[in-house]
CSV table of C-alpha atoms in Angstrom, one decimal:
chain,number,residue,atom,x,y,z
A,1,MET,CA,13.4,-21.7,-33.9
A,2,GLU,CA,15.2,-20.2,-30.9
A,3,TYR,CA,16.3,-22.9,-28.5
A,4,ARG,CA,14.8,-22.7,-25.1
A,5,ARG,CA,15.8,-24.9,-22.2
A,6,ALA,CA,12.4,-24.3,-20.5
A,7,TRP,CA,9.4,-22.1,-21.4
A,8,ALA,CA,5.8,-21.5,-20.4
A,9,GLU,CA,3.4,-21.7,-23.3
A,10,ILE,CA,0.4,-19.4,-22.8
A,11,ASP,CA,-2.5,-20.5,-25.0
A,12,ILE,CA,-4.3,-17.3,-26.0
A,13,ASN,CA,-7.3,-19.1,-27.5
A,14,ARG,CA,-7.8,-20.9,-24.2
A,15,LEU,CA,-7.7,-17.6,-22.4
A,16,ILE,CA,-10.3,-16.2,-24.8
A,17,HIS,CA,-12.5,-19.2,-24.3
A,18,ASN,CA,-12.3,-19.0,-20.5
A,19,VAL,CA,-13.1,-15.3,-20.2
A,20,ARG,CA,-16.0,-15.6,-22.6
A,21,THR,CA,-17.3,-18.6,-20.7
A,22,VAL,CA,-17.1,-16.7,-17.4
A,23,ARG,CA,-18.7,-13.6,-19.0
A,24,ASN,CA,-21.6,-15.7,-20.1
A,25,ALA,CA,-22.0,-17.3,-16.7
A,26,ILE,CA,-22.5,-14.0,-14.9
A,27,PRO,CA,-25.5,-11.6,-15.2
A,28,LYS,CA,-25.3,-9.3,-18.2
A,29,GLN,CA,-25.6,-6.2,-16.0
A,30,THR,CA,-22.7,-7.3,-13.8
A,31,LYS,CA,-19.3,-5.9,-14.6
A,32,LEU,CA,-16.3,-8.3,-14.8
A,33,LEU,CA,-13.1,-7.4,-13.1
A,34,ALA,CA,-10.3,-9.6,-14.3
A,35,ALA,CA,-7.5,-10.1,-11.8
A,36,VAL,CA,-4.1,-9.8,-13.4
A,37,LYS,CA,-2.1,-9.3,-10.3
A,38,ALA,CA,1.2,-11.3,-9.8
A,39,ASP,CA,1.9,-10.9,-13.5
A,40,ALA,CA,-1.5,-12.3,-14.4
A,41,TYR,CA,-0.9,-15.3,-12.1
A,42,GLY,CA,2.4,-15.9,-13.8
A,43,HIS,CA,0.9,-15.8,-17.4
A,44,GLY,CA,2.2,-12.3,-18.3
A,45,ALA,CA,0.1,-9.3,-17.3
A,46,VAL,CA,0.4,-7.1,-20.4
A,47,GLU,CA,-0.5,-9.7,-23.0
A,48,VAL,CA,-3.2,-11.3,-20.8
A,49,ALA,CA,-4.8,-8.0,-19.8
A,50,LYS,CA,-5.2,-6.9,-23.4
A,51,THR,CA,-6.8,-10.2,-24.4
A,52,LEU,CA,-9.2,-10.2,-21.4
A,53,LEU,CA,-10.3,-6.6,-22.1
A,54,GLU,CA,-10.9,-7.5,-25.8
A,55,ASN,CA,-13.1,-10.4,-24.8
A,56,GLY,CA,-15.4,-9.3,-22.1
A,57,ALA,CA,-13.5,-7.9,-19.1
A,58,ASP,CA,-14.5,-4.4,-18.0
A,59,THR,CA,-11.9,-3.7,-15.3
A,60,LEU,CA,-8.5,-5.0,-14.2
A,61,GLY,CA,-7.4,-5.9,-10.7
A,62,VAL,CA,-3.8,-5.7,-9.5
A,63,ALA,CA,-2.3,-6.0,-6.1
A,64,LEU,CA,0.5,-3.4,-6.4
A,65,CYS,CA,0.4,0.0,-7.9
A,66,GLU,CA,3.6,-0.9,-9.8
A,67,GLU,CA,1.6,-3.6,-11.6
A,68,GLY,CA,-1.0,-1.0,-12.6
A,69,ILE,CA,1.7,1.5,-13.7
A,70,LYS,CA,3.2,-1.2,-16.0
A,71,LEU,CA,-0.2,-1.7,-17.6
A,72,ARG,CA,-0.6,2.0,-18.2
A,73,LYS,CA,2.9,2.3,-19.7
A,74,ASN,CA,1.7,-0.4,-22.2
A,75,ASN,CA,-1.2,1.8,-23.3
A,76,ILE,CA,-3.9,0.0,-21.3
A,77,THR,CA,-6.5,2.6,-20.5
A,78,ALA,CA,-9.2,0.5,-18.8
A,79,PRO,CA,-10.1,1.0,-15.1
A,80,ILE,CA,-7.4,-0.6,-12.9
A,81,LEU,CA,-8.2,-1.3,-9.2
A,82,VAL,CA,-5.2,-1.5,-6.9
A,83,MET,CA,-6.5,-4.0,-4.3
A,84,SER,CA,-3.7,-3.9,-1.7
A,85,TYR,CA,-1.5,-1.5,0.2
A,86,THR,CA,0.4,1.3,-1.6
A,87,PRO,CA,3.4,2.9,0.3
A,88,GLU,CA,3.0,6.6,0.8
A,89,PRO,CA,5.9,7.6,-1.6
A,90,LEU,CA,4.1,5.8,-4.4
A,91,LEU,CA,0.6,7.4,-3.9
A,92,LYS,CA,1.5,10.3,-6.3
A,93,SER,CA,2.1,7.6,-9.0
A,94,VAL,CA,-1.4,6.2,-8.3
A,95,VAL,CA,-3.0,9.6,-8.8
A,96,ASP,CA,-0.9,10.5,-11.9
A,97,ASN,CA,-1.7,7.1,-13.6
A,98,GLY,CA,-5.4,7.3,-12.9
A,99,LEU,CA,-5.4,4.1,-10.8
A,100,ILE,CA,-8.2,3.3,-8.5
A,101,GLN,CA,-6.8,2.9,-5.0
A,102,THR,CA,-8.4,0.7,-2.3
A,103,ILE,CA,-8.8,2.5,1.0
A,104,PHE,CA,-9.0,0.3,4.1
A,105,SER,CA,-8.0,2.6,6.9
A,106,ALA,CA,-8.2,6.2,8.2
A,107,GLU,CA,-4.5,6.6,7.8
A,108,GLY,CA,-4.5,5.4,4.2
A,109,TYR,CA,-7.2,7.8,3.1
A,110,LYS,CA,-5.5,10.8,4.6
A,111,SER,CA,-2.2,10.0,2.9
A,112,LEU,CA,-3.9,9.5,-0.5
A,113,SER,CA,-5.9,12.8,-0.1
A,114,GLN,CA,-2.7,14.7,0.6
A,115,ALA,CA,-1.0,13.1,-2.4
A,116,ALA,CA,-3.9,14.0,-4.6
A,117,ALA,CA,-3.9,17.6,-3.3
A,118,ARG,CA,-0.3,18.0,-4.2
A,119,CYS,CA,-1.2,16.8,-7.7
A,120,ASN,CA,-4.2,19.1,-7.8
A,121,LYS,CA,-6.3,16.1,-8.8
A,122,LYS,CA,-9.0,13.9,-7.4
A,123,ALA,CA,-8.0,10.3,-6.6
A,124,GLU,CA,-10.5,7.6,-7.4
A,125,VAL,CA,-11.0,5.1,-4.7
A,126,HIS,CA,-12.9,2.0,-3.7
A,127,ILE,CA,-13.5,1.3,0.0
A,128,LYS,CA,-12.7,-2.1,1.5
A,129,ILE,CA,-14.7,-3.8,4.2
A,130,ASP,CA,-13.3,-6.7,6.2
A,131,THR,CA,-16.3,-9.0,6.7
A,132,GLY,CA,-14.3,-12.0,7.9
A,133,MET,CA,-11.1,-12.3,5.9
A,134,GLY,CA,-9.1,-10.7,8.8
A,135,ARG,CA,-6.9,-9.0,6.3
A,136,LEU,CA,-7.4,-5.4,4.9
A,137,GLY,CA,-10.5,-3.4,5.4
A,138,PHE,CA,-12.8,-1.5,7.8
A,139,LEU,CA,-14.7,-3.7,10.2
A,140,PRO,CA,-18.5,-3.6,9.6
A,141,GLU,CA,-19.4,-1.4,12.6
A,142,HIS,CA,-20.6,2.1,13.4
A,143,ALA,CA,-17.1,3.5,13.9
A,144,ALA,CA,-16.2,2.6,10.4
A,145,VAL,CA,-19.2,4.4,9.0
A,146,ASP,CA,-17.9,7.7,10.5
A,147,THR,CA,-14.6,7.3,8.7
A,148,ILE,CA,-16.2,6.3,5.4
A,149,CYS,CA,-18.4,9.3,5.5
A,150,ASN,CA,-15.3,11.5,6.0
A,151,ILE,CA,-13.8,9.8,3.0
A,152,LEU,CA,-16.9,10.5,0.9
A,153,GLU,CA,-16.7,14.2,1.9
A,154,ASP,CA,-13.0,14.6,1.1
A,155,PRO,CA,-12.5,17.1,-1.7
A,156,PHE,CA,-9.6,15.2,-3.2
A,157,LEU,CA,-11.1,11.8,-3.2
A,158,HIS,CA,-13.7,10.4,-5.5
A,159,VAL,CA,-15.3,7.3,-4.1
A,160,THR,CA,-16.7,5.1,-6.9
A,161,GLY,CA,-16.9,1.7,-5.2
A,162,ILE,CA,-17.1,-0.4,-2.1
A,163,TYR,CA,-16.3,-4.1,-1.7
A,164,THR,CA,-15.4,-7.0,0.5
A,165,HIS,CA,-13.7,-10.4,-0.1
A,166,PHE,CA,-15.0,-13.8,0.7
A,167,ALA,CA,-12.7,-16.0,2.7
A,168,THR,CA,-14.3,-19.4,2.3
A,169,SER,CA,-16.3,-19.2,-0.9
A,170,ASP,CA,-14.2,-22.0,-2.5
A,171,ALA,CA,-15.4,-24.5,0.2
A,172,ILE,CA,-18.4,-26.8,-0.2
A,173,ASP,CA,-20.0,-25.2,2.8
A,174,ALA,CA,-21.2,-21.8,1.8
A,175,SER,CA,-22.6,-20.7,5.2
A,176,PHE,CA,-19.8,-18.3,6.1
A,177,MET,CA,-19.9,-16.8,2.6
A,178,TYR,CA,-23.5,-15.9,3.3
A,179,GLU,CA,-22.6,-14.5,6.7
A,180,GLN,CA,-19.9,-12.3,5.1
A,181,TYR,CA,-22.4,-11.1,2.5
A,182,SER,CA,-24.9,-10.2,5.3
A,183,ARG,CA,-22.1,-8.2,7.1
A,184,PHE,CA,-21.4,-6.4,3.9
A,185,ARG,CA,-25.1,-5.5,3.5
A,186,TYR,CA,-25.2,-4.4,7.1
A,187,ILE,CA,-22.5,-1.7,6.5
A,188,LEU,CA,-24.2,-0.6,3.2
A,189,ASN,CA,-27.5,-0.2,5.2
A,190,LEU,CA,-25.7,1.8,7.9
A,191,LEU,CA,-24.3,4.1,5.2
A,192,GLU,CA,-27.7,4.5,3.6
A,193,HIS,CA,-29.1,5.5,7.1
A,194,ARG,CA,-26.4,8.2,7.2
A,195,GLY,CA,-27.7,9.6,3.9
A,196,VAL,CA,-25.1,8.0,1.5
A,197,ASN,CA,-26.6,7.0,-1.8
A,198,VAL,CA,-24.9,3.6,-2.2
A,199,LYS,CA,-26.7,3.0,-5.5
A,200,HIS,CA,-24.1,5.3,-7.1
A,201,LEU,CA,-21.2,3.0,-5.8
A,202,VAL,CA,-19.9,-0.1,-7.6
A,203,LYS,CA,-20.6,-2.8,-5.0
A,204,HIS,CA,-18.6,-6.0,-5.3
A,205,ALA,CA,-17.9,-9.1,-3.3
A,206,GLY,CA,-18.0,-12.1,-5.6
A,207,ASN,CA,-14.8,-13.9,-6.6
A,208,SER,CA,-14.0,-17.2,-8.4
A,209,GLY,CA,-15.1,-19.2,-5.4
A,210,MET,CA,-18.5,-17.5,-5.3
A,211,LEU,CA,-19.0,-18.0,-9.0
A,212,ALA,CA,-18.2,-21.7,-8.7
A,213,GLN,CA,-20.6,-22.0,-5.9
A,214,THR,CA,-23.5,-20.5,-7.9
A,215,LEU,CA,-22.7,-22.9,-10.8
A,216,GLN,CA,-23.0,-26.1,-8.8
A,217,GLU,CA,-26.0,-28.3,-9.6
A,218,ASN,CA,-27.0,-28.5,-6.0
A,219,PHE,CA,-26.7,-24.8,-5.3
A,220,VAL,CA,-29.7,-23.3,-3.6
A,221,LYS,CA,-30.1,-19.8,-5.0
A,222,PRO,CA,-30.4,-17.3,-2.1
A,223,ASN,CA,-33.0,-14.6,-2.1
A,224,PHE,CA,-30.3,-11.9,-2.6
A,225,ASP,CA,-27.8,-11.0,-5.4
A,226,MET,CA,-24.2,-11.8,-4.5
A,227,PHE,CA,-23.1,-10.8,-8.0
A,228,MET,CA,-24.0,-7.2,-7.2
A,229,ASP,CA,-22.5,-4.6,-9.6
A,230,MET,CA,-19.2,-6.4,-10.3
A,231,VAL,CA,-17.5,-9.7,-9.7
A,232,ARG,CA,-13.7,-10.2,-9.4
A,233,ILE,CA,-12.5,-13.3,-11.2
A,234,GLY,CA,-9.0,-14.5,-11.1
A,235,ILE,CA,-7.9,-18.2,-11.2
A,236,MET,CA,-10.9,-19.4,-13.3
A,237,LEU,CA,-9.8,-17.2,-16.1
A,238,TYR,CA,-6.6,-19.2,-16.3
A,239,GLY,CA,-8.5,-22.5,-16.4
A,240,LEU,CA,-7.8,-23.6,-12.8
A,241,PRO,CA,-10.4,-24.2,-10.1
A,242,PRO,CA,-10.5,-22.0,-7.0
A,243,SER,CA,-10.1,-25.1,-5.0
A,244,SER,CA,-10.0,-28.9,-5.5
A,245,ALA,CA,-13.5,-29.0,-4.1
A,246,MET,CA,-14.6,-26.9,-7.0
A,247,SER,CA,-12.7,-28.7,-9.8
A,248,HIS,CA,-15.9,-30.3,-11.1
A,249,VAL,CA,-17.4,-26.9,-11.7
A,250,CYS,CA,-14.5,-25.9,-14.0
A,251,ASP,CA,-14.8,-29.2,-15.8
A,252,THR,CA,-18.6,-28.7,-16.3
A,253,LEU,CA,-17.9,-25.2,-17.6
A,254,GLY,CA,-15.2,-26.5,-19.9
A,255,LEU,CA,-12.6,-24.1,-18.7
A,256,LYS,CA,-9.1,-24.9,-20.0
A,257,PRO,CA,-5.7,-24.5,-18.4
A,258,VAL,CA,-3.9,-21.6,-20.2
A,259,MET,CA,-0.3,-22.4,-19.2
A,260,ARG,CA,1.7,-25.4,-20.3
A,261,LEU,CA,5.2,-25.5,-18.7
A,262,MET,CA,7.7,-27.1,-21.1
A,263,THR,CA,11.4,-28.2,-21.0
A,264,ARG,CA,13.8,-30.4,-23.0
A,265,ILE,CA,15.9,-33.4,-22.1
A,266,SER,CA,19.5,-32.4,-21.7
A,267,MET,CA,21.0,-35.9,-21.2
A,268,THR,CA,20.1,-39.6,-20.9
A,269,LYS,CA,22.1,-42.4,-19.3
A,270,VAL,CA,21.5,-45.9,-18.1
A,271,LEU,CA,22.3,-46.4,-14.4
A,272,PRO,CA,22.7,-49.8,-12.7
A,273,PRO,CA,20.7,-51.0,-9.7
A,274,GLY,CA,21.6,-49.3,-6.4
A,275,SER,CA,22.6,-46.0,-8.0
A,276,GLY,CA,21.8,-42.9,-6.0
A,277,ILE,CA,20.1,-40.0,-7.7
A,278,SER,CA,20.6,-36.3,-6.9
A,279,TYR,CA,21.5,-34.6,-3.6
A,280,GLY,CA,21.1,-36.7,-0.5
A,281,HIS,CA,20.5,-39.8,-2.6
A,282,LEU,CA,16.8,-39.7,-1.7
A,283,PHE,CA,16.2,-42.2,-4.5
A,284,HIS,CA,18.1,-45.4,-5.5
A,285,THR,CA,17.5,-47.3,-8.7
A,286,GLU,CA,16.2,-50.9,-8.3
A,287,ARG,CA,17.1,-52.0,-11.8
A,288,ASP,CA,18.9,-50.8,-14.9
A,289,THR,CA,17.3,-47.4,-15.2
A,290,LEU,CA,17.2,-45.0,-18.1
A,291,VAL,CA,17.5,-41.6,-16.5
A,292,ALA,CA,16.9,-38.4,-18.3
A,293,THR,CA,18.0,-35.0,-16.9
A,294,LEU,CA,15.8,-32.0,-17.4
A,295,PRO,CA,17.2,-28.4,-17.3
A,296,ILE,CA,14.5,-27.1,-14.9
A,297,GLY,CA,14.5,-26.8,-11.2
A,298,TYR,CA,13.3,-24.9,-8.1
A,299,ALA,CA,15.0,-21.7,-9.3
A,300,ASP,CA,12.6,-21.8,-12.2
A,301,GLY,CA,9.6,-22.3,-9.8
A,302,TYR,CA,9.4,-26.0,-10.1
A,303,PRO,CA,8.9,-26.9,-6.4
A,304,ARG,CA,11.5,-28.9,-4.6
A,305,LEU,CA,8.7,-30.5,-2.6
A,306,LEU,CA,7.9,-32.5,-5.8
A,307,SER,CA,11.1,-34.5,-5.4
A,308,ASN,CA,10.2,-38.2,-5.8
A,309,LYS,CA,6.5,-37.1,-6.2
A,310,GLY,CA,6.3,-35.1,-9.4
A,311,LYS,CA,5.5,-36.4,-12.8
A,312,VAL,CA,6.1,-35.1,-16.3
A,313,ILE,CA,5.1,-36.2,-19.8
A,314,VAL,CA,7.6,-37.7,-22.3
A,315,ASN,CA,6.4,-38.8,-25.7
A,316,GLY,CA,2.8,-38.8,-24.4
A,317,HIS,CA,3.6,-41.0,-21.4
A,318,THR,CA,3.6,-39.9,-17.8
A,319,VAL,CA,6.9,-40.6,-16.0
A,320,PRO,CA,8.1,-39.9,-12.4
A,321,ILE,CA,10.6,-37.4,-11.0
A,322,ILE,CA,13.3,-39.3,-9.2
A,323,GLY,CA,15.5,-37.9,-6.5
A,324,ALA,CA,15.7,-34.4,-5.2
A,325,ILE,CA,14.9,-31.5,-7.5
A,326,CYS,CA,17.9,-29.3,-7.9
A,327,MET,CA,18.1,-25.5,-8.3
A,328,ASP,CA,18.4,-25.8,-12.1
A,329,GLN,CA,17.8,-29.4,-12.9
A,330,CYS,CA,15.9,-32.6,-12.1
A,331,MET,CA,15.9,-36.2,-13.2
A,332,ILE,CA,13.2,-38.5,-14.5
A,333,ASP,CA,12.9,-42.3,-15.1
A,334,VAL,CA,12.0,-42.9,-18.7
A,335,THR,CA,12.7,-46.7,-18.7
A,336,GLU,CA,9.0,-47.6,-19.2
A,337,VAL,CA,8.4,-45.2,-22.1
A,338,PRO,CA,7.8,-47.2,-25.3
A,339,ASP,CA,10.8,-47.0,-27.6
A,340,SER,CA,12.7,-45.4,-24.8
A,341,LYS,CA,16.0,-45.9,-26.7
A,342,SER,CA,15.0,-43.3,-29.1
A,343,ILE,CA,14.7,-40.6,-26.4
A,344,LYS,CA,17.5,-38.1,-26.9
A,345,PRO,CA,18.7,-34.6,-25.8
A,346,GLY,CA,16.5,-31.9,-27.1
A,347,ASP,CA,13.2,-33.9,-26.9
A,348,GLU,CA,10.4,-31.8,-25.5
A,349,VAL,CA,8.9,-32.6,-22.1
A,350,VAL,CA,5.6,-31.4,-20.6
A,351,VAL,CA,6.2,-30.4,-17.0
A,352,PHE,CA,2.5,-29.6,-16.4
A,353,GLY,CA,-0.5,-28.5,-18.5
A,354,GLY,CA,-1.0,-31.4,-20.8
A,355,LEU,CA,-2.8,-34.7,-21.0
A,356,GLY,CA,-4.5,-34.5,-17.6
A,357,LEU,CA,-1.3,-33.3,-15.8
A,358,CYS,CA,-2.4,-29.9,-14.7
A,359,ALA,CA,-0.9,-27.5,-12.1
A,360,ASP,CA,-3.7,-28.5,-9.6
A,361,ASP,CA,-2.7,-32.2,-9.9
A,362,LEU,CA,0.9,-31.4,-8.9
A,363,ALA,CA,-0.3,-29.0,-6.2
A,364,ASN,CA,-2.4,-31.7,-4.6
A,365,GLU,CA,0.7,-33.9,-4.3
A,366,ILE,CA,2.5,-31.4,-2.1
A,367,GLY,CA,-0.4,-29.9,-0.1
A,368,THR,CA,-0.6,-26.6,-1.9
A,369,ILE,CA,-2.8,-25.0,-4.6
A,370,GLY,CA,-2.5,-24.5,-8.3
A,371,TYR,CA,-2.3,-20.7,-7.8
A,372,GLU,CA,1.1,-21.2,-6.2
A,373,LEU,CA,2.5,-23.2,-9.0
A,374,VAL,CA,1.6,-21.0,-11.9
A,375,CYS,CA,2.4,-17.8,-9.9
A,376,GLY,CA,5.8,-19.2,-8.9
A,377,ILE,CA,7.2,-19.9,-12.4
A,378,GLY,CA,10.3,-17.7,-12.5
A,379,LYS,CA,11.2,-14.8,-14.7
A,380,ARG,CA,14.0,-16.8,-16.3
A,381,VAL,CA,11.3,-19.0,-17.9
A,382,PRO,CA,10.1,-17.1,-20.9
A,383,ARG,CA,6.4,-16.9,-21.7
A,384,VAL,CA,5.6,-17.9,-25.2
A,385,TYR,CA,2.2,-16.9,-26.5
A,386,VAL,CA,0.6,-19.5,-28.9
């Protein structure tokens, strides 16, 4: 087998399990958009997208048009929604590749219309409403309705959907999620009063947080349908919760982390008490310590903030990171591992994704989220599909 100093194992069977589980958890009539932005949250967009589409996803969601173009070049023909900003020079590529562009401003729709006209084609679009994220989107007010009606009448634009994004759906308190939904319904009602048949538009608001909310045992079902015509699911497909507050929902569903980050021991040595470890000597040994060096560091996406906080798994046992994590390496204390004298260079080490040590566990140690860890694994770490 080819030697790898570090690699990310992507368990395709777990991915299939997760997407089928999510598909079964949402209404049959509701479409499933699988978010594969950021290289499928670090898991490899092309391979992941094909698997998701074969097992229940209807549409794919990307952040950048370049991500959508890459999928098209790999013979993926499913609908692809570009959910973020596309620079004007790239709008022609959006049209040529049949991507669905999100429109969130008057300037954006005019530029896309002009690009489509030059291609002598219609550009498919979804309209974004900012109901409380404070990010992209038209505000839910009368002035926005005028612009949206102009978009609907544009001869080079084909509006097929309208959506918003929940900002706090992954929190225990769902009150603001309901408020956002009400604001979204308000703009839909305004459009209907202007004669727009919104029934013909794919309406979507739900994300992983919303889905997790609805699956809680104490969830009080509202008298409205937040699933609407489509839901956009990202992190739950990869087996991680939308927040630590929702981790119990993923556990109940039986979702499984798809990524397992691996490396190998490159050297072992016994250091005496008082030995400083790594840059700045942030750690000193207090006894004879068997130190193993791992060829993975922050340039690979293993955060430096995990210095003296992180843990890895060696021979089935959890051991601590000691000292500062370097650009390409880090050190661990394997003294307490049974039969530690047998540990040698080349032995495999689980960095996260095994035996209860998931990306979320490490993220909680440094005040971030599991999303950031899996998305941050660098390109020089190969993805291996198992």
